[in-house]
Structures are given as C-alpha cells and as structure tokens.
Short mmCIF file of C-alpha atoms and ligand atoms in Angstrom, two decimals:
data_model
loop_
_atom_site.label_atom_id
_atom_site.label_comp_id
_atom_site.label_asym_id
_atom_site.label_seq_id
_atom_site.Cartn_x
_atom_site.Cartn_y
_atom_site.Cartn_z
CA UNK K 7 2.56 5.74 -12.65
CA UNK K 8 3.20 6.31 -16.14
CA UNK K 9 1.61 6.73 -19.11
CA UNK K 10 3.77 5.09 -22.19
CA UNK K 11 0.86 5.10 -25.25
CA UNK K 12 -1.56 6.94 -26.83
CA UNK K 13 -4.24 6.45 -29.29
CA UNK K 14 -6.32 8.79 -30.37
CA UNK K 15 -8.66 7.89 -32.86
CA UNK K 16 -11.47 10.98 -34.35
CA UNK K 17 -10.73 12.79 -30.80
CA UNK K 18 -11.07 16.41 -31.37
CA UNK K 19 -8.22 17.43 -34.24
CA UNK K 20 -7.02 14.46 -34.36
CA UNK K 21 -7.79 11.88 -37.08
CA UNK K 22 -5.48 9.00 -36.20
CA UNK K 23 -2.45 9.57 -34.37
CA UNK K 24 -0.02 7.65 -31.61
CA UNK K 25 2.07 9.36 -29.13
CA UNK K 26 4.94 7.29 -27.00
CA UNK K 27 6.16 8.82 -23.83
CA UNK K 28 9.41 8.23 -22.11
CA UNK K 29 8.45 7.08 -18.51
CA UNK K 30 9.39 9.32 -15.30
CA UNK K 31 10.29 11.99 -18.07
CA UNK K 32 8.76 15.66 -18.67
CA UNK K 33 7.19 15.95 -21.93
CA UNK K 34 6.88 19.38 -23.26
CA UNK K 35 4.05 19.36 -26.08
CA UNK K 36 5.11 22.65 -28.12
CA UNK K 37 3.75 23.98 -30.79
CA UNK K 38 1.80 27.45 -32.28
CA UNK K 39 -2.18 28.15 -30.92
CA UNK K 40 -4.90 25.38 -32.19
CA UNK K 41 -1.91 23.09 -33.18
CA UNK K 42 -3.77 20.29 -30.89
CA UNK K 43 -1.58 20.24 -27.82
CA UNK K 44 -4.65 21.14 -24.84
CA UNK K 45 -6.35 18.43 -27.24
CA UNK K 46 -3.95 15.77 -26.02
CA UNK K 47 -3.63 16.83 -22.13
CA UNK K 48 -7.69 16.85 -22.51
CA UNK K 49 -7.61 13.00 -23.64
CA UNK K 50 -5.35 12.13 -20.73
CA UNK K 51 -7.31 13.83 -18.05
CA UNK K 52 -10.59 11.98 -19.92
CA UNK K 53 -8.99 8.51 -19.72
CA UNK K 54 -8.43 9.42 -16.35
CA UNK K 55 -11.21 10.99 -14.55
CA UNK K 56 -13.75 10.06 -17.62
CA UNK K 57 -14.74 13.25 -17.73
CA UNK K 58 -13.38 16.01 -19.77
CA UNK K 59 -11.96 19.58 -18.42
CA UNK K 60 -13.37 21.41 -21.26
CA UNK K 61 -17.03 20.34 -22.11
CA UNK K 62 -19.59 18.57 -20.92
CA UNK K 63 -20.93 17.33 -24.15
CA UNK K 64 -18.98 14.48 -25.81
CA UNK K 65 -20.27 15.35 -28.94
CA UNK K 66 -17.63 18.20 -28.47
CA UNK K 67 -14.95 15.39 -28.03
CA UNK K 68 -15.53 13.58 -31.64
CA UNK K 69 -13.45 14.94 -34.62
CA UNK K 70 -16.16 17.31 -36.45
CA UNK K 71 -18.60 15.00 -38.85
CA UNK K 72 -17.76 11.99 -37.56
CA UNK K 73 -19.70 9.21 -35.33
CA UNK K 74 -17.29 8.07 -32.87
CA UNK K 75 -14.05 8.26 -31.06
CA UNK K 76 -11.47 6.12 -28.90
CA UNK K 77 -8.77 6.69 -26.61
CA UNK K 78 -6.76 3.72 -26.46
CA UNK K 79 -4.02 4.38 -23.94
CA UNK K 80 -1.28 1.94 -22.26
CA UNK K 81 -0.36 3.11 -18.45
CA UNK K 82 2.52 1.48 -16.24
CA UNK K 83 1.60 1.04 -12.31
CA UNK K 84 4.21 -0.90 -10.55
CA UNK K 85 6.05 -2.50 -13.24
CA UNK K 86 2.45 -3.56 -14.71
CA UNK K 87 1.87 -2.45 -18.35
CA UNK K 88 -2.05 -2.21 -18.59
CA UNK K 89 -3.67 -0.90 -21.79
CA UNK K 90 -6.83 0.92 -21.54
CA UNK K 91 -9.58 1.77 -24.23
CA UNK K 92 -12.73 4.08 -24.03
CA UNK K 93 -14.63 4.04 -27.17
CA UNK K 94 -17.82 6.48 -27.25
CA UNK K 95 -20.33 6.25 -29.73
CA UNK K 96 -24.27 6.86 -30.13
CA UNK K 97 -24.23 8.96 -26.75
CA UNK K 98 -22.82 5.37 -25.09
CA UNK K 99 -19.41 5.21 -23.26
CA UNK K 100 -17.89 1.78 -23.65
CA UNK K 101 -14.99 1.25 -20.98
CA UNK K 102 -11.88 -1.62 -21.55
CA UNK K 103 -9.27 -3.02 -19.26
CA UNK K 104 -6.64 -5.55 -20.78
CA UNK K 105 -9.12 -5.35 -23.65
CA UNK K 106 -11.82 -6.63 -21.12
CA UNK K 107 -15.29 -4.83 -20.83
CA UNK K 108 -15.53 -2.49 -17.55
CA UNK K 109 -19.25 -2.10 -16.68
CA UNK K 110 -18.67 0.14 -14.00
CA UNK K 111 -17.06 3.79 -13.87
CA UNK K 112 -15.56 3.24 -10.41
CA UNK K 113 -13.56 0.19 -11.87
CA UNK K 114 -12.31 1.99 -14.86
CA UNK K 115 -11.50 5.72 -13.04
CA UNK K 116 -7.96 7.04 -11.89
CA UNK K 117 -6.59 3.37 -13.30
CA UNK K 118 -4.38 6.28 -14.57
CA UNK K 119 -4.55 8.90 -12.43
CA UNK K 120 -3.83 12.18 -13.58
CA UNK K 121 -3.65 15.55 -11.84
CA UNK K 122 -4.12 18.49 -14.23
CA UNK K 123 -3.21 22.09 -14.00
CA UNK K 124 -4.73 24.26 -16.51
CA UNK K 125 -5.50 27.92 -17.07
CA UNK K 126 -9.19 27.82 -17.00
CA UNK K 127 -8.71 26.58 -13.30
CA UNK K 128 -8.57 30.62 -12.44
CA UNK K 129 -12.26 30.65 -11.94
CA UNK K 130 -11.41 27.97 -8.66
CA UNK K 131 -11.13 30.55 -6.03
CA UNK K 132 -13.65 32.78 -6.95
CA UNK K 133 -16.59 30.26 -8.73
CA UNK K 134 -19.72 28.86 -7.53
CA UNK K 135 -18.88 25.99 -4.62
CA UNK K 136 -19.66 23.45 -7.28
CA UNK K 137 -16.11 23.64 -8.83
CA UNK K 138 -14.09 22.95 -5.58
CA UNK K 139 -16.89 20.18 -4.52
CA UNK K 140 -16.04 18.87 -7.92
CA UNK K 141 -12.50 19.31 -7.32
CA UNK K 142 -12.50 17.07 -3.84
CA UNK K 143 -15.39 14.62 -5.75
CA UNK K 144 -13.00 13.88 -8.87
CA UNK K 145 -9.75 13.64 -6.75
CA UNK K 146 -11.55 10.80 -4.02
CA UNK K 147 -13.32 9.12 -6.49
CA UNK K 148 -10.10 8.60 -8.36
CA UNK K 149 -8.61 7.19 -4.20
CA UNK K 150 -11.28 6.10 -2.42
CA UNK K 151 -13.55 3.01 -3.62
CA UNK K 152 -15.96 3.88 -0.25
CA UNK K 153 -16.02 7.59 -0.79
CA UNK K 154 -17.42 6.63 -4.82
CA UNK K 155 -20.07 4.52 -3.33
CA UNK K 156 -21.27 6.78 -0.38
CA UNK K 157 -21.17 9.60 -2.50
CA UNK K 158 -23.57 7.93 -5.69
CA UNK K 159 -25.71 6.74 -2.51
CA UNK K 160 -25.75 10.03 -0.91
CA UNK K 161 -26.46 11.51 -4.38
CA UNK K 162 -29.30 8.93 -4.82
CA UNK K 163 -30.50 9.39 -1.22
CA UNK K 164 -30.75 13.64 -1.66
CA UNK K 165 -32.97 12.98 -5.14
CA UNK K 166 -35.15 10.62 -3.38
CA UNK K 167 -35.63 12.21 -0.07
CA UNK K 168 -36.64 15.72 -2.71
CA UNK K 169 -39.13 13.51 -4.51
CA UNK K 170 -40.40 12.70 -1.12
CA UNK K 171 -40.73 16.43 -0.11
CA UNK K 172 -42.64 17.36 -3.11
CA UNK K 173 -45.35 15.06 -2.27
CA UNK K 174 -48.55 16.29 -0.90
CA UNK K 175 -47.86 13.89 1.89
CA UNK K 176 -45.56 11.84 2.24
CA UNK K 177 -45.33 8.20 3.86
CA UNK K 178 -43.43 9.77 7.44
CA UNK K 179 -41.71 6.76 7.74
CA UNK K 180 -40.23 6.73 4.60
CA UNK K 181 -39.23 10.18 4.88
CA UNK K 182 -37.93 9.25 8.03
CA UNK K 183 -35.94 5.83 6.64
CA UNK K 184 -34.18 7.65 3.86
CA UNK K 185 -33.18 10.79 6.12
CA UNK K 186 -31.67 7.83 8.44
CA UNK K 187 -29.75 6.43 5.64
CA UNK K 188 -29.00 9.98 4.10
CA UNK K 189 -26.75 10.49 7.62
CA UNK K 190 -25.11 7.27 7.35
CA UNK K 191 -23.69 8.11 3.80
CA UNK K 192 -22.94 11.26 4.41
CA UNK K 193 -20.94 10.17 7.42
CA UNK K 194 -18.79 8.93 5.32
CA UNK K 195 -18.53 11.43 2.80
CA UNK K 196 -17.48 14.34 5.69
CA UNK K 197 -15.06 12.10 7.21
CA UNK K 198 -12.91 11.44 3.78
CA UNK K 199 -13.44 14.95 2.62
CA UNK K 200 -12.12 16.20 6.24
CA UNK K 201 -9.28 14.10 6.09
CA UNK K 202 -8.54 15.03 2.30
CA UNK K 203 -8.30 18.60 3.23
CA UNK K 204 -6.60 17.93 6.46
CA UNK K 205 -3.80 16.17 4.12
CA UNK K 206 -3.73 18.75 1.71
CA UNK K 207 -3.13 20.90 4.29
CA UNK K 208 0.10 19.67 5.56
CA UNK K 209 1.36 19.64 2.05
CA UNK K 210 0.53 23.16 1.64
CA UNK K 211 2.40 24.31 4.81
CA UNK K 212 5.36 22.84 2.62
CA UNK K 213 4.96 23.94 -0.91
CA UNK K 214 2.77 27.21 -1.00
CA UNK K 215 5.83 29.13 0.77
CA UNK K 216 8.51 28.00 -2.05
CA UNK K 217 6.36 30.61 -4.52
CA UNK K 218 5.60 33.11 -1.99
CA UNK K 219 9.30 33.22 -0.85
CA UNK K 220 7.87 32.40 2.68
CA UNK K 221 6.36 35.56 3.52
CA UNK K 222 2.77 33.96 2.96
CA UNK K 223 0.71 30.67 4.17
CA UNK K 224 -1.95 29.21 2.53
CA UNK K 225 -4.66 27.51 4.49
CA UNK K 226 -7.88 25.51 3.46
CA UNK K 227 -10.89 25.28 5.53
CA UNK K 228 -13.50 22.52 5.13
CA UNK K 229 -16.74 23.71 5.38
CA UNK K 230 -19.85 21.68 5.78
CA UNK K 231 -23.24 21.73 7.58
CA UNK K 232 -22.01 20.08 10.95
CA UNK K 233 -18.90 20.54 12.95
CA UNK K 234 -16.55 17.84 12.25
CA UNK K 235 -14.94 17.55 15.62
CA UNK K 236 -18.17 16.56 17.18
CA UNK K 237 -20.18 13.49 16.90
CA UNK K 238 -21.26 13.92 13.04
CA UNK K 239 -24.31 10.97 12.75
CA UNK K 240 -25.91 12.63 16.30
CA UNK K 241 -25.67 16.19 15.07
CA UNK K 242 -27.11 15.51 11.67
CA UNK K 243 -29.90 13.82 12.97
CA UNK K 244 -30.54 16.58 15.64
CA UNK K 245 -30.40 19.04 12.36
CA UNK K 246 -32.81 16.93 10.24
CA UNK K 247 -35.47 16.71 13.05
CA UNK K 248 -35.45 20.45 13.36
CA UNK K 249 -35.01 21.56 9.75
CA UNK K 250 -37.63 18.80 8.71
CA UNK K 251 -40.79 21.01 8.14
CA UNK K 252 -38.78 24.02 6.74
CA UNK K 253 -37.60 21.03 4.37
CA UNK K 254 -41.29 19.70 3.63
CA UNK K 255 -42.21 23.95 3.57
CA UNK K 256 -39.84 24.50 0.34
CA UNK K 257 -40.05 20.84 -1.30
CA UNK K 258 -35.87 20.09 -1.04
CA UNK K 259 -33.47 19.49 1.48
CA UNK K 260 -31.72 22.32 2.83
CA UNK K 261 -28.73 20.83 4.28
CA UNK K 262 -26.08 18.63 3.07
CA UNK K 263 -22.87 17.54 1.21
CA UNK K 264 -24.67 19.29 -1.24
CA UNK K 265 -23.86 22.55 0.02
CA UNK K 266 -19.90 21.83 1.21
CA UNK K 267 -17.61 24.43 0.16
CA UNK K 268 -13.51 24.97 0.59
CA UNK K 269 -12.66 28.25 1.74
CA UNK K 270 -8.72 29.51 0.59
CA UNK K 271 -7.16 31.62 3.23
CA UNK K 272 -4.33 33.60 2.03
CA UNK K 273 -2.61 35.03 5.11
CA UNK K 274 -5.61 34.17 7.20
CA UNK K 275 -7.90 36.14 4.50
CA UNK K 276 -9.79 34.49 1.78
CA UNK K 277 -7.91 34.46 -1.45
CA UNK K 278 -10.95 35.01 -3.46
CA UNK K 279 -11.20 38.78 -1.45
CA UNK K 280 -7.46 39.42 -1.41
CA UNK K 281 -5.23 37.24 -3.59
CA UNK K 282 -4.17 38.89 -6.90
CA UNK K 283 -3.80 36.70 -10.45
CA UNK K 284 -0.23 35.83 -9.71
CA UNK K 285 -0.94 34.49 -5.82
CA UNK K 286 -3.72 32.56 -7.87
CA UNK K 287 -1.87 30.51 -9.74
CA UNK K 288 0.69 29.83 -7.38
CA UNK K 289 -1.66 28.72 -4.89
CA UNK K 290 -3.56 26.54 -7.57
CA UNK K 291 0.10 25.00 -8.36
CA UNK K 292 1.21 24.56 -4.76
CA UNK K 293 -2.54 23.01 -4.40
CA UNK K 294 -1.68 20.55 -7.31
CA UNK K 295 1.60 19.40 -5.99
CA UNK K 296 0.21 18.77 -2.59
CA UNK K 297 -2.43 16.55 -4.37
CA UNK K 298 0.20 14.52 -6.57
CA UNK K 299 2.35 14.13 -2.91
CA UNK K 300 -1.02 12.66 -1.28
CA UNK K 301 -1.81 10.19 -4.30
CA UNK K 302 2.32 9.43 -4.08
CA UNK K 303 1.48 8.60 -0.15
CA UNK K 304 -1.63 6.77 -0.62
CA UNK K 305 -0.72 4.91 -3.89
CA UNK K 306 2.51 4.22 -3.44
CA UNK K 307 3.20 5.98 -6.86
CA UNK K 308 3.04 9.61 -8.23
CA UNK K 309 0.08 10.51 -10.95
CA UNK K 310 0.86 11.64 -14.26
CA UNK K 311 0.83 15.93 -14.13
CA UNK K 312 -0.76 17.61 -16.93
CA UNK K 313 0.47 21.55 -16.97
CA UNK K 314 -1.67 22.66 -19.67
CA UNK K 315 -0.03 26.78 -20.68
CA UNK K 316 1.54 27.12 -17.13
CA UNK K 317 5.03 29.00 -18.37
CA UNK K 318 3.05 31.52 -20.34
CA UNK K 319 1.19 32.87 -16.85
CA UNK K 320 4.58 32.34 -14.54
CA UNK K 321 7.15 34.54 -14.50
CA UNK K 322 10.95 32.65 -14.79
CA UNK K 323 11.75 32.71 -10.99
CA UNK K 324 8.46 30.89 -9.95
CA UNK K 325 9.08 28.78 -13.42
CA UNK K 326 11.74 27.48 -11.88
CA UNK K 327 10.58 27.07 -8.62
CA UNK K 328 7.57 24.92 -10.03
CA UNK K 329 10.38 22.84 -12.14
CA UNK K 330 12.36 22.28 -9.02
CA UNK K 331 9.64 21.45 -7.15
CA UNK K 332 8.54 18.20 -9.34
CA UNK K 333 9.38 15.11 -7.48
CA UNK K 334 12.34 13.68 -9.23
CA UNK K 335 10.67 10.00 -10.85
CA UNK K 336 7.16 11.72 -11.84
CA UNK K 337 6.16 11.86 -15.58
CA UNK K 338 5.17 15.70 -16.68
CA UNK K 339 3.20 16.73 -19.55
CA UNK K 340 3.72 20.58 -20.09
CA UNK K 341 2.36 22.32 -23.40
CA UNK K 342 3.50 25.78 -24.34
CA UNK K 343 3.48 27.74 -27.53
CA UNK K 344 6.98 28.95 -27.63
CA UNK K 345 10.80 27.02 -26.55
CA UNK K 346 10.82 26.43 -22.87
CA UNK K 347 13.60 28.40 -21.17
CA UNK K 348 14.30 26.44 -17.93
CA UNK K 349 16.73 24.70 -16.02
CA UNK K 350 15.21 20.84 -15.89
CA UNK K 351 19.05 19.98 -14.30
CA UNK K 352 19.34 16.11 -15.15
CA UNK K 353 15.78 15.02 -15.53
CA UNK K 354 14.90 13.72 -18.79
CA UNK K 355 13.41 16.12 -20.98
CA UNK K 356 11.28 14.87 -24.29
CA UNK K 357 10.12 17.61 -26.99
CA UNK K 358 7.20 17.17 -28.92
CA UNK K 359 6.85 18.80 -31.97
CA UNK K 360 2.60 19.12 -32.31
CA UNK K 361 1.30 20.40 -35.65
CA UNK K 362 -1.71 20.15 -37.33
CA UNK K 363 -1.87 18.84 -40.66
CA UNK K 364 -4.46 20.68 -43.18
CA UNK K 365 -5.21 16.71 -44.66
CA UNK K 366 -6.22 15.91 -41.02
CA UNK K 367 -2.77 13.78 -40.51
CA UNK K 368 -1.25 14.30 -37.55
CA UNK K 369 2.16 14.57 -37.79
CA UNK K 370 4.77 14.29 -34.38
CA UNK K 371 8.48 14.69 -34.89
CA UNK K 372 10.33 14.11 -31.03
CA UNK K 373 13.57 14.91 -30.14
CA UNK K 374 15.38 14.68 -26.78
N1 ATP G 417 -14.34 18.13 -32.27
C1 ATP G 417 -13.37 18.67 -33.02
N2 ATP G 417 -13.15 18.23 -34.30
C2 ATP G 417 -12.17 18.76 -35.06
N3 ATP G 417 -11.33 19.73 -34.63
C3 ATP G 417 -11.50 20.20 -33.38
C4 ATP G 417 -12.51 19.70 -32.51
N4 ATP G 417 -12.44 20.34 -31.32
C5 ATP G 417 -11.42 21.21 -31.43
N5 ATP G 417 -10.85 21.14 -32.66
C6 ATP G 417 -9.71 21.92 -33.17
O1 ATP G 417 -8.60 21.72 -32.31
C7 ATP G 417 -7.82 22.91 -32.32
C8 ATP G 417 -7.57 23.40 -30.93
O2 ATP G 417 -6.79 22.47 -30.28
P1 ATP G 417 -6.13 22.82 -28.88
O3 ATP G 417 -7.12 23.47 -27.98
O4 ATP G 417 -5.50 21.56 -28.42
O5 ATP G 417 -5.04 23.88 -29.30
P2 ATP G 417 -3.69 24.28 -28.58
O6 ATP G 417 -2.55 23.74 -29.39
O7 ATP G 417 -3.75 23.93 -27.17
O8 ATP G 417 -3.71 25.87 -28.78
P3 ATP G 417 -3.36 27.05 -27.75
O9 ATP G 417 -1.87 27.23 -27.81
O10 ATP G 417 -4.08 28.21 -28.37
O11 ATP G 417 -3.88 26.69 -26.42
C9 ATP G 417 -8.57 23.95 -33.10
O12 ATP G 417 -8.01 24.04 -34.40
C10 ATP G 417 -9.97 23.41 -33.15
O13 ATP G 417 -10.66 23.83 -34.28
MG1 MG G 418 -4.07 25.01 -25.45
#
C-alpha cells in the first residue's frame, strides 16, 4: 500500500499545500522544530485510523481562525489508485471514497492503513491499560470488519447493561437478555484480540532480538477476565451469575473487555518494572514492525510506516538495525530535524525539504 497524494487544506500549519510521494520509497520529512513535519505524519495517521495521535479535539486539527479543514489524499492498494477525502466542519466529519459519500467509519478506516511510531508512544508500557486496549482496538478495527462490529456492540451492550444496574430495579430478564448478548460479543472480541497477540508474538520472537543483539526476548501476555484456553461463552456466563449482585451492589459491571490489559515481559519481567528508555523504544519499534509484518500477512500488502523523531532517540547501531530491518517494497515516512546519517543501501530515498512560510504558504522543495 502506498500513499502517492496529499492535500491538506487549513490542517494545522498548513494553509494549502500538496505533497507527492514516490511509492515503496522512504521519505524523510526534514526540517528545524515547528517547521510542520509531525503535522503531516499526524494527517496520515488521521486519514487512516480517523483519529488523530495528538488531540482529541478537532478543533485542534483546523489551521488557527479558521472553520474547516480537508485531507484529500490518493492511496495505491494493488495496482488500484483510490483517492480519499475527509472534510470536517461544524463539529461534523464528512468521509469520501472515489469522491463518493462514506456514511460509515468502518467503511472509510485503514482504506490506508498506516502504522505509526512516534515519541509520545513512551507512555505505552507504563500508562493506564486504556492506551494498549486502544492500541489492539485501532490496529483490528483497521483488519477485522467482525472485530469493529462486536466491539461497537459490546461497547453498546456494557452502557446498556450499566443503565440497567443503576435502576432501582431492574426488569431481571432484561438484565438477564443483554448479559446473554454481552457474552456473545465479547466472544468475539477475546478470540481476535488472543489471536492478534498470539501473532504479534511470533513476530517478536524475530525482530525484538535484532536490537537487543539477542541477549533479550520480548514477550506479550493477553490478559482478560476469563482464561482463553477454556470454553470462553460457559465461563463468562458462570462469572456473570456470580458477580451479578456485586454488579447490581455498585451500579456497573465489573468484568469485561473493558478491563483487558497487555502485559510486556522483558526477559520474563515486565518492561514497565525493569526496561530502561532505550529497551523502550526498541521494544515499541520491534512491536511496530511485527504489526506492519501481520497487516503484510493478512492484507496481502505492507501499511504505510510513519516514524515520527525516531533517529533523534536511537543511537546509530540500532539506527541501522531499524533501517535494515524495513521490508524492502514498504513506503516510510521518517521526520527528523537534522541530515539523516544512514546507510538506506539501494532503497529509494526521497528528501523533503519542510518549512514554514511566515505568509502561511507552504513551501516543499524535494530532492532525491
Ligand atoms: N491548528 C493550528 N493552526 C495553525 N498552526 C498550528 C496549529 N497546530 C499547530 N500549529 C503549528 O504547527 C507547528 C508545529 O508543527 P509540528 O508539530 O509538525 O512541528 P515539527 O516540525 O514536527 O517540529 P519538531 O521538530 O519540534 O517536532 C507549530 O508552529 C504550531 O504553532
Ligand atoms: Mg515533530
């Protein structure tokens, strides 16, 4: 998968500008701090997983003091050119396919798919459980039409069964209906999240050695509220029927998706305890690559990687580890603020001269 275009049109620093990309090539977007380079890796992940990296208000996204912005971009999957447009305005997200209206996110999300790296991913291993449940949530969504659907339905399912809870007392059999549905989607959910991290795993085994010069492993453990080598639907319904006036005792449900968690072992101990900044970031970069192999294997074709500052934080022997590591055909964005010093040996290398202009032109001089 490529991506050849992009549009931006009042996105963040950027007034108007287009940006053309060499397919299967690595593009390094240099330039000095608040030039506008994360800007651009930002708008690619956003097209992507329609959601940005950075904020979670898209007021933050629209060029200061004006109303709107778009993304237009045009992506390549399997020799198909296929131009894609979000246009936000008034708080409302409009989606576009071959200029075609998209009413639904799961029909519009990982068309490009694009696996990003950045330097704010630190806080992974040691964070709240929300940012790796995110992490498996915006990587399925973007492979799995089922795993979308059983995870809104699940989502749906936990807000009504809480409503439920919170009610002096409520209708048993319709606590009991959407508790019975609530295991069926959930099902589904453990079984694709197992099988993600059972994938990732494999990859690992492969890649987290390279930047440990094999002296370390790197393992990742699924955990969830029911053993996943036993009969899941039985034991959740076994759990429900016990934890069921604890549940109507505090108003919520107390066990779920909701709760999942990854747990990084570094050498059998978890990385958040033990690992220090630099085992950090190589396990977040051997993590990415296994994900980009997995798309590669399920897709038939390699996402577009966004390495947003990695060079700064790697020192030159796992730099060039990481650049030999990137499968030969797969298009790289990389920003940094300085001349990359690297061997790329004979992959195509595009340099992308990003400056802001004061007059709030962009201006983008490339050379090869
Ligand atoms: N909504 C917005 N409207 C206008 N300008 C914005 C908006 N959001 C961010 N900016 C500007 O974009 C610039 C930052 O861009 P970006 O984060 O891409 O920088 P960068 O080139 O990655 O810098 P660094 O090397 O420090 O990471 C800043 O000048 C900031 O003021
Ligand atoms: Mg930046």
């Amino acid at each position: 998968m490529n991506l050849l275009e992009l549009h931006l049109h009042q996105f963040r620093s950027y007034h108007e500008s287009v940006f053309r990309f060499e397919p299967g090539a690595i593009h390094i977007l240099e330039g000095a701090n608040a030039q506008g380079k994360t800007n651009i890796i930002e708008a690619i992940a956003y097209i992507s997983n329609l959601r940005s990296f950075r904020t979670r208000n898209l007021r933050d996204l629209t060029e200061h003091g004006q109303p709107s912005f778009s993304i237009d971009a045009v992506c390549e999957h399997g020799g198909i050119r296929e131009p894609l447009r979000i246009h936000h305005e008034a708080g409302k997200k409009k989606l576009f396919r071959f200029g075609n209206p998209v009413a639904s996110f799961s029909r519009f999300v990982g068309t490009l798919n694009a696996v990003l790296f950045s330097p704010d991913d630190m806080m992974f291993f040691s964070g709240a459980p929300v940012l790796r449940r995110r992490f498996m949530d915006t990587e399925l969504v973007k492979l799995s039409q089922s795993y979308t659907s059983a995870l809104r339905t699940t989502q749906k399912l936990l807000k009504n069964r809480n409503a439920l809870l919170k009610k002096k007392q409520p209708e048993p059999f319709l606590l009991e209906t959407v508790t019975e549905q609530l295991v069926d989607t959930q099902g589904t959910v453990i079984r694709q999240r197992q099988g993600f991290v059972n994938r990732l795993n494999e990859r690992l085994r492969e890649f987290y050695p390279v930047f440990s010069g094999g002296t370390e492993h790197l393992k990742i453990q699924y955990r969830t509220f029911v053993d996943t080598e036993r009969n899941l639907e039985t034991q959740m319904k076994d759990l429900y029927r016990k934890t069921r006036e604890r549940d109507l005792r505090f108003s919520v449900t107390g066990d779920g998706i909701h709760k999942d968690d990854l747990v990084f072992l570094l050498n059998g101990y978890p990385m958040s305890a033990v690992g220090s900044q630099g085992q950090k970031r190589s396990a977040l970069l051997a993590l990415k690559l296994s994900l980009c192999s997995i798309i590669q294997e399920k897709t038939g074709q390699y996402p577009v990687f966004l390495l947003d500052d990695v060079f700064s934080e790697l020192d030159p022997v796992r730099r060039q580890k990481l650049i030999d590591l990137i499968p030969q055909n797969m298009q790289v964005f990389i920003t940094a603020a300085e001349p990359v010093q690297a061997d790329f040996g004979n992959r195509m290398v595009c340099v992308h001269h990003i400056k802001k202009e004061i007059n709030g032109k962009d201006k983008q001089n490339e050379s090869q």
